[in-house]
C-alpha cells in the first residue's frame, strides 16, 4: 500500500490496535462505521504484506554471496519501499485518481469510475482500469456529449 496519510506513520501494532477498536465500535454502533473498519483492515493487511516482502528481500540480499552485503541490504530496503502495484483498495484507488473516498464511491456507482474486482472477498481496483476511466473523463471546457433526449 502506498503510504497515504496517517497509516503511513503508524506501526503495525498501532494499526492492529486501531482495527480492534474499530471492530468494537462497529459491533456496538452498527454498520455505519464499517467503512472505517474496512480501511483499517486493509491498512493492517497491506502493512503485514509490506513487512513480509521487506523481510524476504532482506533475506534474499543476505543470501547473495556475489554482492557486497551493505549494498544488497540498501537495494532490498529501496525495493521494499517501491509502491508499484497492480491493484489498489478503495481508499488508495480514490487517492490514485485524486479524489476522496466518498466522491470516488459515487463515481463508481454512476459508472464513471470502474467497478472493483473481487479476490477472496476483498474489493480491488485495477490500476489499468482506473487509468482508462480517468482518460475517458472530459477535459475542462469540453461541451457534454450530445444527449438524444434533448431532441424532443
CSV table of C-alpha atoms in Angstrom, one decimal:
chain,number,residue,atom,x,y,z
A,1,UNK,CA,0.0,0.0,0.0
A,2,UNK,CA,1.5,3.4,-0.9
A,3,UNK,CA,1.8,5.2,2.4
A,4,UNK,CA,-1.1,7.7,2.3
A,5,UNK,CA,-1.7,9.8,5.4
A,6,UNK,CA,-1.8,8.7,9.0
A,7,UNK,CA,-1.5,4.9,8.4
A,8,UNK,CA,2.0,5.5,7.0
A,9,UNK,CA,3.1,6.9,10.4
A,10,UNK,CA,1.6,4.1,12.5
A,11,UNK,CA,3.3,0.9,13.4
A,12,UNK,CA,1.7,-2.5,12.6
A,13,UNK,CA,0.9,-2.9,16.3
A,14,UNK,CA,-0.8,0.6,16.4
A,15,UNK,CA,-2.8,-0.3,13.2
A,16,UNK,CA,-3.9,-3.6,14.8
A,17,UNK,CA,-5.0,-1.8,17.9
A,18,UNK,CA,-7.0,0.7,15.9
A,19,UNK,CA,-8.6,-2.1,14.0
A,20,UNK,CA,-9.7,-3.8,17.2
A,21,UNK,CA,-11.2,-0.6,18.5
A,22,UNK,CA,-13.0,0.0,15.2
A,23,UNK,CA,-14.4,-3.6,15.4
A,24,UNK,CA,-15.8,-2.8,18.8
A,25,UNK,CA,-17.3,0.4,17.5
A,26,UNK,CA,-18.9,-1.4,14.6
A,27,UNK,CA,-20.2,-4.1,17.0
A,28,UNK,CA,-21.7,-1.6,19.3
A,29,UNK,CA,-23.0,1.1,17.0
A,30,UNK,CA,-23.8,-0.8,13.8
A,31,UNK,CA,-22.6,-0.8,10.2
A,32,UNK,CA,-22.4,3.0,9.9
A,33,UNK,CA,-18.8,2.7,11.0
A,34,UNK,CA,-18.0,-0.3,8.8
A,35,UNK,CA,-16.0,1.7,6.2
A,36,UNK,CA,-13.6,2.8,8.9
A,37,UNK,CA,-13.0,-0.8,9.9
A,38,UNK,CA,-12.5,-1.9,6.3
A,39,UNK,CA,-9.9,0.9,5.8
A,40,UNK,CA,-8.1,-0.2,8.9
A,41,UNK,CA,-8.3,-3.8,8.0
A,42,UNK,CA,-6.9,-3.1,4.5
A,43,UNK,CA,-4.1,-1.0,6.1
A,44,UNK,CA,-3.2,-3.8,8.5
A,45,UNK,CA,-3.2,-6.4,5.7
A,46,UNK,CA,-1.1,-4.1,3.5
A,47,UNK,CA,1.4,-3.4,6.3
A,48,UNK,CA,1.8,-7.1,7.1
A,49,UNK,CA,2.4,-7.8,3.4
A,50,UNK,CA,4.9,-4.9,3.2
A,51,UNK,CA,6.8,-6.2,6.2
A,52,UNK,CA,6.9,-9.7,4.8
A,53,UNK,CA,8.2,-8.5,1.5
A,54,UNK,CA,10.8,-6.4,3.2
A,55,UNK,CA,12.0,-9.4,5.2
A,56,UNK,CA,12.0,-11.6,2.2
A,57,UNK,CA,14.0,-9.0,0.2
A,58,UNK,CA,16.5,-8.7,3.1
A,59,UNK,CA,16.8,-12.5,3.4
A,60,UNK,CA,17.5,-12.8,-0.4
A,61,UNK,CA,20.0,-10.0,-0.2
A,62,UNK,CA,21.8,-11.7,2.6
A,63,UNK,CA,22.0,-15.0,0.8
A,64,UNK,CA,23.5,-13.4,-2.3
A,65,UNK,CA,27.3,-14.1,-1.9
A,66,UNK,CA,28.2,-12.2,-5.1
A,67,UNK,CA,27.2,-8.8,-4.0
A,68,UNK,CA,28.5,-6.6,-1.3
A,69,UNK,CA,26.3,-7.2,1.8
A,70,UNK,CA,25.7,-3.5,2.6
A,71,UNK,CA,24.8,-2.6,-1.0
A,72,UNK,CA,22.4,-5.6,-1.2
A,73,UNK,CA,20.6,-4.5,2.0
A,74,UNK,CA,20.3,-1.0,0.7
A,75,UNK,CA,18.8,-2.4,-2.5
A,76,UNK,CA,16.4,-4.5,-0.5
A,77,UNK,CA,15.2,-1.5,1.5
A,78,UNK,CA,14.7,0.6,-1.6
A,79,UNK,CA,12.8,-2.2,-3.4
A,80,UNK,CA,10.5,-2.8,-0.4
A,81,UNK,CA,9.5,0.9,-0.4
A,82,UNK,CA,8.6,1.0,-4.1
A,83,UNK,CA,4.8,1.2,-4.5
A,84,UNK,CA,4.5,-0.5,-7.8
A,85,UNK,CA,1.3,-2.5,-7.6
A,86,UNK,CA,-1.4,-3.8,-9.9
A,87,UNK,CA,-4.4,-3.5,-7.6
A,88,UNK,CA,-5.5,-0.9,-5.0
A,89,UNK,CA,-8.0,-0.8,-2.2
A,90,UNK,CA,-10.8,1.8,-2.4
A,91,UNK,CA,-9.0,4.5,-0.4
A,92,UNK,CA,-5.9,4.0,-2.5
A,93,UNK,CA,-7.8,4.0,-5.7
A,94,UNK,CA,-9.5,7.2,-4.8
A,95,UNK,CA,-6.2,8.8,-3.9
A,96,UNK,CA,-4.7,7.5,-7.1
A,97,UNK,CA,-7.2,9.5,-9.2
A,98,UNK,CA,-7.1,12.5,-6.9
A,99,UNK,CA,-10.4,12.1,-5.1
A,100,UNK,CA,-11.8,11.5,-1.7
A,101,UNK,CA,-13.4,8.1,-1.0
A,102,UNK,CA,-17.0,9.3,-0.9
A,103,UNK,CA,-16.7,11.0,-4.3
A,104,UNK,CA,-14.8,8.0,-5.7
A,105,UNK,CA,-17.6,5.7,-4.5
A,106,UNK,CA,-20.2,8.0,-6.1
A,107,UNK,CA,-18.3,7.9,-9.4
A,108,UNK,CA,-18.1,4.1,-9.2
A,109,UNK,CA,-21.8,3.9,-8.6
A,110,UNK,CA,-22.7,6.1,-11.6
A,111,UNK,CA,-20.3,4.2,-13.9
A,112,UNK,CA,-17.7,7.0,-14.4
A,113,UNK,CA,-15.1,5.0,-12.5
A,114,UNK,CA,-14.6,1.2,-12.8
A,115,UNK,CA,-16.2,-1.4,-10.6
A,116,UNK,CA,-13.7,-3.3,-8.4
A,117,UNK,CA,-12.5,-6.8,-9.0
A,118,UNK,CA,-13.0,-9.2,-6.1
A,119,UNK,CA,-10.4,-11.6,-4.7
A,120,UNK,CA,-11.4,-13.7,-1.7
A,121,UNK,CA,-14.0,-11.1,-0.7
A,122,UNK,CA,-11.6,-8.2,-1.0
A,123,UNK,CA,-12.5,-5.4,-3.4
A,124,UNK,CA,-9.6,-4.3,-5.6
A,125,UNK,CA,-9.3,-1.7,-8.4
A,126,UNK,CA,-7.0,-2.5,-11.3
A,127,UNK,CA,-4.8,0.5,-12.0
A,128,UNK,CA,-5.2,0.0,-15.8
A,129,UNK,CA,-9.0,0.2,-15.4
A,130,UNK,CA,-8.5,3.4,-13.3
A,131,UNK,CA,-6.2,4.9,-15.9
A,132,UNK,CA,-8.7,4.1,-18.7
A,133,UNK,CA,-11.6,5.6,-16.8
A,134,UNK,CA,-9.6,8.7,-16.0
A,135,UNK,CA,-8.7,9.1,-19.6
A,136,UNK,CA,-12.3,8.9,-20.5
A,137,UNK,CA,-13.3,11.8,-18.3
A,138,UNK,CA,-14.0,15.0,-20.3
A,139,UNK,CA,-11.5,17.9,-20.3
A,140,UNK,CA,-12.4,21.3,-18.8
A,141,UNK,CA,-14.5,23.5,-21.2
A,142,UNK,CA,-15.4,20.5,-23.3
A,143,UNK,CA,-19.1,20.5,-24.2
A,144,UNK,CA,-21.0,17.5,-23.0
A,145,UNK,CA,-21.7,14.7,-25.4
A,146,UNK,CA,-25.0,15.0,-27.4
A,147,UNK,CA,-28.0,13.7,-25.5
A,148,UNK,CA,-30.7,12.3,-27.8
A,149,UNK,CA,-33.4,13.1,-25.2
A,150,UNK,CA,-32.6,16.8,-25.9
A,151,UNK,CA,-34.0,16.5,-29.4
A,152,UNK,CA,-37.7,16.5,-28.3
